[in-house]
């Protein structure tokens, strides 16, 4: 067995052991629950097991923006528990993402639990209004869930361009580097062909996109924070 085969076999065994747990959790919590088992070694088709149907994904589907963010953090990724988002269809989802590590501590996947709490949230708002204590609910971030990784990348890119509020041609060098740094921080470039997809959307050559990505990463590595400096 090669040096690489050992960790890979261990990771495969962990995923195989967790597959029955996915079905068991949904059987316990009911139809408003979805549990997804992700293998981060394959971002484009990271879903290796799934039970329930909250986000509309299927086995073989892509990770979401949340998973891409975890991949970008690498072994520094940590569990994210009890966060709420809104799907593009309007459902309010309470989720927890728990990273999977092998015996060396390397992050290679995650178990995600998603609960559709739309009805509970509406009931809470109604009861609050009747009691005279209701408050406007906080605006929740919209998360894209889909089986196609390209659509997830497109949504992240759209959000960044909307934040910039200007076309690529109007951005100066610092703003262009910031755009690539932001996309990299969210795990976009962990996806195969993502550089080509971003280049096409921005109307630049693939070589230019790779150059901006390289410069953005070099600038990040040169900052004090990237070497353990103060936050």
PDB file of C-alpha atoms in Angstrom:
ATOM      1  CA  UNK A   1       0.000   0.000   0.000  1.00  0.00           C
ATOM      2  CA  UNK A   2       1.412   3.397  -0.985  1.00  0.00           C
ATOM      3  CA  UNK A   3       1.738   6.348   1.391  1.00  0.00           C
ATOM      4  CA  UNK A   4      -1.285   7.996  -0.240  1.00  0.00           C
ATOM      5  CA  UNK A   5      -3.469   4.868  -0.310  1.00  0.00           C
ATOM      6  CA  UNK A   6      -3.454   4.608   3.495  1.00  0.00           C
ATOM      7  CA  UNK A   7      -5.243   7.924   4.243  1.00  0.00           C
ATOM      8  CA  UNK A   8      -7.553   7.486   1.257  1.00  0.00           C
ATOM      9  CA  UNK A   9      -8.629   4.032   2.411  1.00  0.00           C
ATOM     10  CA  UNK A  10      -9.242   5.380   5.917  1.00  0.00           C
ATOM     11  CA  UNK A  11     -11.379   8.230   4.569  1.00  0.00           C
ATOM     12  CA  UNK A  12     -13.366   5.824   2.394  1.00  0.00           C
ATOM     13  CA  UNK A  13     -13.999   3.639   5.466  1.00  0.00           C
ATOM     14  CA  UNK A  14     -15.225   6.615   7.535  1.00  0.00           C
ATOM     15  CA  UNK A  15     -17.652   7.639   4.795  1.00  0.00           C
ATOM     16  CA  UNK A  16     -18.921   4.078   4.412  1.00  0.00           C
ATOM     17  CA  UNK A  17     -19.498   3.816   8.165  1.00  0.00           C
ATOM     18  CA  UNK A  18     -21.498   7.053   8.218  1.00  0.00           C
ATOM     19  CA  UNK A  19     -23.882   6.206   5.368  1.00  0.00           C
ATOM     20  CA  UNK A  20     -26.322   4.273   7.608  1.00  0.00           C
ATOM     21  CA  UNK A  21     -26.248   7.172  10.100  1.00  0.00           C
ATOM     22  CA  UNK A  22     -27.609   9.501   7.406  1.00  0.00           C
ATOM     23  CA  UNK A  23     -30.768   7.411   7.003  1.00  0.00           C
ATOM     24  CA  UNK A  24     -31.115   6.929  10.749  1.00  0.00           C
ATOM     25  CA  UNK A  25     -31.063  10.639  11.544  1.00  0.00           C
ATOM     26  CA  UNK A  26     -33.778  11.449   9.003  1.00  0.00           C
ATOM     27  CA  UNK A  27     -35.897   8.521  10.209  1.00  0.00           C
ATOM     28  CA  UNK A  28     -35.638  10.009  13.708  1.00  0.00           C
ATOM     29  CA  UNK A  29     -36.318  13.678  12.903  1.00  0.00           C
ATOM     30  CA  UNK A  30     -38.902  13.216  10.159  1.00  0.00           C
ATOM     31  CA  UNK A  31     -39.703  14.674   6.732  1.00  0.00           C
ATOM     32  CA  UNK A  32     -38.579  18.227   7.500  1.00  0.00           C
ATOM     33  CA  UNK A  33     -35.022  16.965   8.002  1.00  0.00           C
ATOM     34  CA  UNK A  34     -32.326  16.348   5.411  1.00  0.00           C
ATOM     35  CA  UNK A  35     -28.892  14.869   6.114  1.00  0.00           C
ATOM     36  CA  UNK A  36     -26.116  15.086   3.535  1.00  0.00           C
ATOM     37  CA  UNK A  37     -22.768  13.275   3.639  1.00  0.00           C
ATOM     38  CA  UNK A  38     -20.062  15.095   1.676  1.00  0.00           C
ATOM     39  CA  UNK A  39     -16.727  13.913   0.314  1.00  0.00           C
ATOM     40  CA  UNK A  40     -14.673  17.084  -0.173  1.00  0.00           C
ATOM     41  CA  UNK A  41     -12.169  15.244  -2.347  1.00  0.00           C
ATOM     42  CA  UNK A  42     -14.724  15.590  -5.151  1.00  0.00           C
ATOM     43  CA  UNK A  43     -16.183  19.127  -4.949  1.00  0.00           C
ATOM     44  CA  UNK A  44     -18.164  18.787  -8.188  1.00  0.00           C
ATOM     45  CA  UNK A  45     -19.979  15.658  -6.974  1.00  0.00           C
ATOM     46  CA  UNK A  46     -19.365  15.728  -3.252  1.00  0.00           C
ATOM     47  CA  UNK A  47     -22.728  14.292  -2.141  1.00  0.00           C
ATOM     48  CA  UNK A  48     -22.047  10.593  -1.450  1.00  0.00           C
ATOM     49  CA  UNK A  49     -25.132   9.891   0.678  1.00  0.00           C
ATOM     50  CA  UNK A  50     -28.369  11.777   1.303  1.00  0.00           C
ATOM     51  CA  UNK A  51     -31.663  11.244   3.065  1.00  0.00           C
ATOM     52  CA  UNK A  52     -34.628  13.600   3.169  1.00  0.00           C
ATOM     53  CA  UNK A  53     -35.434  16.360   0.703  1.00  0.00           C
ATOM     54  CA  UNK A  54     -35.023  19.934   1.929  1.00  0.00           C
ATOM     55  CA  UNK A  55     -32.558  21.408  -0.564  1.00  0.00           C
ATOM     56  CA  UNK A  56     -33.505  19.302  -3.597  1.00  0.00           C
ATOM     57  CA  UNK A  57     -30.122  17.684  -4.085  1.00  0.00           C
ATOM     58  CA  UNK A  58     -29.261  14.099  -4.974  1.00  0.00           C
ATOM     59  CA  UNK A  59     -26.352  11.715  -4.582  1.00  0.00           C
ATOM     60  CA  UNK A  60     -23.626  12.773  -6.988  1.00  0.00           C
ATOM     61  CA  UNK A  61     -24.591  16.436  -6.649  1.00  0.00           C
ATOM     62  CA  UNK A  62     -22.290  19.348  -5.952  1.00  0.00           C
ATOM     63  CA  UNK A  63     -21.489  21.022  -2.661  1.00  0.00           C
ATOM     64  CA  UNK A  64     -23.066  24.356  -1.763  1.00  0.00           C
ATOM     65  CA  UNK A  65     -21.381  27.692  -1.113  1.00  0.00           C
ATOM     66  CA  UNK A  66     -21.009  26.605   2.515  1.00  0.00           C
ATOM     67  CA  UNK A  67     -19.078  23.498   1.519  1.00  0.00           C
ATOM     68  CA  UNK A  68     -16.877  25.491  -0.826  1.00  0.00           C
ATOM     69  CA  UNK A  69     -16.052  27.829   2.050  1.00  0.00           C
ATOM     70  CA  UNK A  70     -15.065  24.821   4.166  1.00  0.00           C
ATOM     71  CA  UNK A  71     -12.798  23.521   1.404  1.00  0.00           C
ATOM     72  CA  UNK A  72     -11.126  26.927   1.155  1.00  0.00           C
ATOM     73  CA  UNK A  73     -10.308  26.802   4.875  1.00  0.00           C
ATOM     74  CA  UNK A  74      -8.668  23.397   4.535  1.00  0.00           C
ATOM     75  CA  UNK A  75      -7.640  21.741   7.787  1.00  0.00           C
ATOM     76  CA  UNK A  76      -8.490  24.950   9.665  1.00  0.00           C
ATOM     77  CA  UNK A  77     -12.187  24.428   8.912  1.00  0.00           C
ATOM     78  CA  UNK A  78     -14.365  24.100  12.002  1.00  0.00           C
ATOM     79  CA  UNK A  79     -17.906  22.942  12.651  1.00  0.00           C
ATOM     80  CA  UNK A  80     -20.632  25.499  11.944  1.00  0.00           C
ATOM     81  CA  UNK A  81     -23.653  24.786  14.094  1.00  0.00           C
ATOM     82  CA  UNK A  82     -27.248  26.056  14.141  1.00  0.00           C
ATOM     83  CA  UNK A  83     -26.932  28.694  11.454  1.00  0.00           C
ATOM     84  CA  UNK A  84     -29.935  29.796   9.423  1.00  0.00           C
ATOM     85  CA  UNK A  85     -30.144  30.558   5.727  1.00  0.00           C
ATOM     86  CA  UNK A  86     -32.856  30.995   3.122  1.00  0.00           C
ATOM     87  CA  UNK A  87     -33.001  28.897  -0.043  1.00  0.00           C
ATOM     88  CA  UNK A  88     -33.609  30.565  -3.384  1.00  0.00           C
ATOM     89  CA  UNK A  89     -37.120  29.107  -3.205  1.00  0.00           C
ATOM     90  CA  UNK A  90     -37.810  30.956   0.044  1.00  0.00           C
ATOM     91  CA  UNK A  91     -37.521  28.119   2.570  1.00  0.00           C
ATOM     92  CA  UNK A  92     -35.915  29.004   5.911  1.00  0.00           C
ATOM     93  CA  UNK A  93     -33.377  26.326   6.773  1.00  0.00           C
ATOM     94  CA  UNK A  94     -31.570  25.752  10.061  1.00  0.00           C
ATOM     95  CA  UNK A  95     -28.375  23.825   9.477  1.00  0.00           C
ATOM     96  CA  UNK A  96     -25.281  22.383  11.075  1.00  0.00           C
ATOM     97  CA  UNK A  97     -22.148  21.413   9.169  1.00  0.00           C
ATOM     98  CA  UNK A  98     -19.780  19.064  10.998  1.00  0.00           C
ATOM     99  CA  UNK A  99     -16.417  18.448   9.376  1.00  0.00           C
ATOM    100  CA  UNK A 100     -14.904  14.986   9.014  1.00  0.00           C
ATOM    101  CA  UNK A 101     -11.213  14.439   9.770  1.00  0.00           C
ATOM    102  CA  UNK A 102      -8.980  11.438   9.286  1.00  0.00           C
ATOM    103  CA  UNK A 103      -6.540  10.212  11.952  1.00  0.00           C
ATOM    104  CA  UNK A 104      -3.987  12.865  10.909  1.00  0.00           C
ATOM    105  CA  UNK A 105      -6.499  15.667  11.498  1.00  0.00           C
ATOM    106  CA  UNK A 106      -6.948  16.421   7.794  1.00  0.00           C
ATOM    107  CA  UNK A 107     -10.424  17.615   6.781  1.00  0.00           C
ATOM    108  CA  UNK A 108     -11.858  15.557   3.931  1.00  0.00           C
ATOM    109  CA  UNK A 109     -15.644  15.828   4.192  1.00  0.00           C
ATOM    110  CA  UNK A 110     -18.630  16.807   6.290  1.00  0.00           C
ATOM    111  CA  UNK A 111     -21.992  15.737   7.603  1.00  0.00           C
ATOM    112  CA  UNK A 112     -24.645  18.418   7.061  1.00  0.00           C
ATOM    113  CA  UNK A 113     -28.013  18.446   8.796  1.00  0.00           C
ATOM    114  CA  UNK A 114     -30.679  20.722   7.290  1.00  0.00           C
ATOM    115  CA  UNK A 115     -34.052  21.387   8.912  1.00  0.00           C
ATOM    116  CA  UNK A 116     -36.831  23.208   7.075  1.00  0.00           C
ATOM    117  CA  UNK A 117     -38.085  25.545   9.818  1.00  0.00           C
ATOM    118  CA  UNK A 118     -40.230  27.740   7.553  1.00  0.00           C
ATOM    119  CA  UNK A 119     -43.513  26.677   9.171  1.00  0.00           C
ATOM    120  CA  UNK A 120     -42.095  27.018  12.687  1.00  0.00           C
ATOM    121  CA  UNK A 121     -40.751  30.495  11.892  1.00  0.00           C
ATOM    122  CA  UNK A 122     -44.107  31.604  10.474  1.00  0.00           C
ATOM    123  CA  UNK A 123     -45.941  30.261  13.514  1.00  0.00           C
ATOM    124  CA  UNK A 124     -43.512  32.042  15.838  1.00  0.00           C
ATOM    125  CA  UNK A 125     -44.056  35.330  13.986  1.00  0.00           C
ATOM    126  CA  UNK A 126     -47.835  34.883  14.101  1.00  0.00           C
ATOM    127  CA  UNK A 127     -47.860  34.156  17.822  1.00  0.00           C
ATOM    128  CA  UNK A 128     -45.563  37.120  18.444  1.00  0.00           C
ATOM    129  CA  UNK A 129     -47.854  39.398  16.461  1.00  0.00           C
ATOM    130  CA  UNK A 130     -50.929  38.164  18.360  1.00  0.00           C
ATOM    131  CA  UNK A 131     -49.151  38.747  21.663  1.00  0.00           C
ATOM    132  CA  UNK A 132     -47.979  42.174  20.563  1.00  0.00           C
ATOM    133  CA  UNK A 133     -44.320  41.215  20.942  1.00  0.00           C
ATOM    134  CA  UNK A 134     -43.503  40.392  17.339  1.00  0.00           C
ATOM    135  CA  UNK A 135     -40.434  41.873  15.695  1.00  0.00           C
ATOM    136  CA  UNK A 136     -39.408  42.004  12.072  1.00  0.00           C
ATOM    137  CA  UNK A 137     -37.344  38.877  11.350  1.00  0.00           C
ATOM    138  CA  UNK A 138     -33.694  39.433  10.500  1.00  0.00           C
ATOM    139  CA  UNK A 139     -32.811  39.201   6.827  1.00  0.00           C
ATOM    140  CA  UNK A 140     -31.241  35.814   6.179  1.00  0.00           C
ATOM    141  CA  UNK A 141     -28.488  35.156   3.642  1.00  0.00           C
ATOM    142  CA  UNK A 142     -29.629  33.254   0.566  1.00  0.00           C
ATOM    143  CA  UNK A 143     -27.720  30.023  -0.025  1.00  0.00           C
ATOM    144  CA  UNK A 144     -27.652  28.253  -3.377  1.00  0.00           C
ATOM    145  CA  UNK A 145     -28.110  24.485  -3.216  1.00  0.00           C
ATOM    146  CA  UNK A 146     -27.886  22.552  -6.443  1.00  0.00           C
ATOM    147  CA  UNK A 147     -26.543  19.459  -8.100  1.00  0.00           C
ATOM    148  CA  UNK A 148     -24.590  21.530 -10.651  1.00  0.00           C
ATOM    149  CA  UNK A 149     -21.402  23.110  -9.288  1.00  0.00           C
ATOM    150  CA  UNK A 150     -21.283  25.631 -12.165  1.00  0.00           C
ATOM    151  CA  UNK A 151     -24.535  27.223 -10.975  1.00  0.00           C
ATOM    152  CA  UNK A 152     -23.120  27.585  -7.453  1.00  0.00           C
ATOM    153  CA  UNK A 153     -19.976  29.273  -8.821  1.00  0.00           C
ATOM    154  CA  UNK A 154     -22.145  31.602 -10.929  1.00  0.00           C
ATOM    155  CA  UNK A 155     -24.175  32.706  -7.907  1.00  0.00           C
ATOM    156  CA  UNK A 156     -21.030  33.457  -5.873  1.00  0.00           C
ATOM    157  CA  UNK A 157     -19.564  35.425  -8.765  1.00  0.00           C
ATOM    158  CA  UNK A 158     -22.836  37.349  -9.214  1.00  0.00           C
ATOM    159  CA  UNK A 159     -22.803  38.273  -5.522  1.00  0.00           C
ATOM    160  CA  UNK A 160     -19.242  39.586  -5.742  1.00  0.00           C
ATOM    161  CA  UNK A 161     -19.953  41.588  -8.882  1.00  0.00           C
ATOM    162  CA  UNK A 162     -23.100  43.005  -7.275  1.00  0.00           C
ATOM    163  CA  UNK A 163     -20.995  44.061  -4.278  1.00  0.00           C
ATOM    164  CA  UNK A 164     -18.506  45.781  -6.584  1.00  0.00           C
ATOM    165  CA  UNK A 165     -21.436  47.368  -8.460  1.00  0.00           C
ATOM    166  CA  UNK A 166     -19.205  48.017 -11.468  1.00  0.00           C
ATOM    167  CA  UNK A 167     -18.169  45.998 -14.517  1.00  0.00           C
ATOM    168  CA  UNK A 168     -14.749  44.380 -14.684  1.00  0.00           C
ATOM    169  CA  UNK A 169     -13.404  47.015 -17.072  1.00  0.00           C
ATOM    170  CA  UNK A 170     -14.129  49.760 -14.526  1.00  0.00           C
ATOM    171  CA  UNK A 171     -12.212  48.095 -11.681  1.00  0.00           C
ATOM    172  CA  UNK A 172      -8.668  49.158 -10.876  1.00  0.00           C
ATOM    173  CA  UNK A 173      -5.910  46.635 -10.150  1.00  0.00           C
ATOM    174  CA  UNK A 174      -6.529  46.559  -6.388  1.00  0.00           C
ATOM    175  CA  UNK A 175     -10.248  45.969  -6.896  1.00  0.00           C
ATOM    176  CA  UNK A 176      -9.591  43.197  -9.406  1.00  0.00           C
ATOM    177  CA  UNK A 177      -7.233  41.466  -6.990  1.00  0.00           C
ATOM    178  CA  UNK A 178      -9.815  41.856  -4.217  1.00  0.00           C
ATOM    179  CA  UNK A 179     -12.424  40.198  -6.432  1.00  0.00           C
ATOM    180  CA  UNK A 180     -10.165  37.189  -7.042  1.00  0.00           C
ATOM    181  CA  UNK A 181      -9.166  37.075  -3.368  1.00  0.00           C
ATOM    182  CA  UNK A 182     -12.816  37.043  -2.334  1.00  0.00           C
ATOM    183  CA  UNK A 183     -13.660  34.247  -4.758  1.00  0.00           C
ATOM    184  CA  UNK A 184     -10.645  32.255  -3.562  1.00  0.00           C
ATOM    185  CA  UNK A 185     -11.632  32.730   0.087  1.00  0.00           C
ATOM    186  CA  UNK A 186     -15.028  31.230  -0.704  1.00  0.00           C
ATOM    187  CA  UNK A 187     -13.490  28.122  -2.261  1.00  0.00           C
ATOM    188  CA  UNK A 188     -14.449  28.861  -5.865  1.00  0.00           C
ATOM    189  CA  UNK A 189     -11.068  27.885  -7.286  1.00  0.00           C
ATOM    190  CA  UNK A 190     -11.100  24.479  -5.598  1.00  0.00           C
ATOM    191  CA  UNK A 191     -13.546  23.506  -8.349  1.00  0.00           C
ATOM    192  CA  UNK A 192     -12.243  22.134 -11.623  1.00  0.00           C
ATOM    193  CA  UNK A 193     -12.619  24.556 -14.545  1.00  0.00           C
ATOM    194  CA  UNK A 194     -13.627  27.387 -12.178  1.00  0.00           C
ATOM    195  CA  UNK A 195     -10.835  29.656 -13.449  1.00  0.00           C
ATOM    196  CA  UNK A 196     -12.082  29.199 -17.009  1.00  0.00           C
ATOM    197  CA  UNK A 197     -15.677  29.836 -15.904  1.00  0.00           C
ATOM    198  CA  UNK A 198     -14.736  33.028 -14.050  1.00  0.00           C
ATOM    199  CA  UNK A 199     -12.613  34.235 -16.986  1.00  0.00           C
ATOM    200  CA  UNK A 200     -15.519  33.727 -19.385  1.00  0.00           C
ATOM    201  CA  UNK A 201     -17.939  35.581 -17.099  1.00  0.00           C
ATOM    202  CA  UNK A 202     -15.533  38.510 -16.711  1.00  0.00           C
ATOM    203  CA  UNK A 203     -14.638  38.616 -20.415  1.00  0.00           C
ATOM    204  CA  UNK A 204     -10.909  38.085 -19.856  1.00  0.00           C
ATOM    205  CA  UNK A 205      -8.470  35.427 -21.017  1.00  0.00           C
ATOM    206  CA  UNK A 206      -7.770  32.324 -18.979  1.00  0.00           C
ATOM    207  CA  UNK A 207      -4.133  33.414 -18.695  1.00  0.00           C
ATOM    208  CA  UNK A 208      -5.205  36.750 -17.219  1.00  0.00           C
ATOM    209  CA  UNK A 209      -7.481  35.009 -14.722  1.00  0.00           C
ATOM    210  CA  UNK A 210      -4.671  32.715 -13.589  1.00  0.00           C
ATOM    211  CA  UNK A 211      -2.370  35.729 -13.284  1.00  0.00           C
ATOM    212  CA  UNK A 212      -4.831  37.661 -11.102  1.00  0.00           C
ATOM    213  CA  UNK A 213      -5.408  34.590  -8.943  1.00  0.00           C
ATOM    214  CA  UNK A 214      -1.667  34.097  -8.472  1.00  0.00           C
ATOM    215  CA  UNK A 215      -1.174  37.762  -7.567  1.00  0.00           C
ATOM    216  CA  UNK A 216      -4.119  37.701  -5.137  1.00  0.00           C
ATOM    217  CA  UNK A 217      -2.731  34.644  -3.353  1.00  0.00           C
ATOM    218  CA  UNK A 218       0.762  36.149  -3.223  1.00  0.00           C
ATOM    219  CA  UNK A 219      -0.625  39.346  -1.681  1.00  0.00           C
ATOM    220  CA  UNK A 220      -2.581  37.317   0.888  1.00  0.00           C
ATOM    221  CA  UNK A 221       0.510  35.280   1.826  1.00  0.00           C
ATOM    222  CA  UNK A 222       2.449  38.517   2.336  1.00  0.00           C
ATOM    223  CA  UNK A 223       0.002  39.971   4.883  1.00  0.00           C
ATOM    224  CA  UNK A 224       0.826  39.698   8.616  1.00  0.00           C
ATOM    225  CA  UNK A 225      -2.365  37.735   9.361  1.00  0.00           C
ATOM    226  CA  UNK A 226      -1.341  34.923   7.008  1.00  0.00           C
ATOM    227  CA  UNK A 227       1.803  34.361   9.089  1.00  0.00           C
ATOM    228  CA  UNK A 228       0.119  34.375  12.475  1.00  0.00           C
ATOM    229  CA  UNK A 229      -0.029  38.157  12.988  1.00  0.00           C
ATOM    230  CA  UNK A 230      -2.676  39.997  14.928  1.00  0.00           C
ATOM    231  CA  UNK A 231      -6.236  39.928  13.619  1.00  0.00           C
TER     232      UNK A 231
END
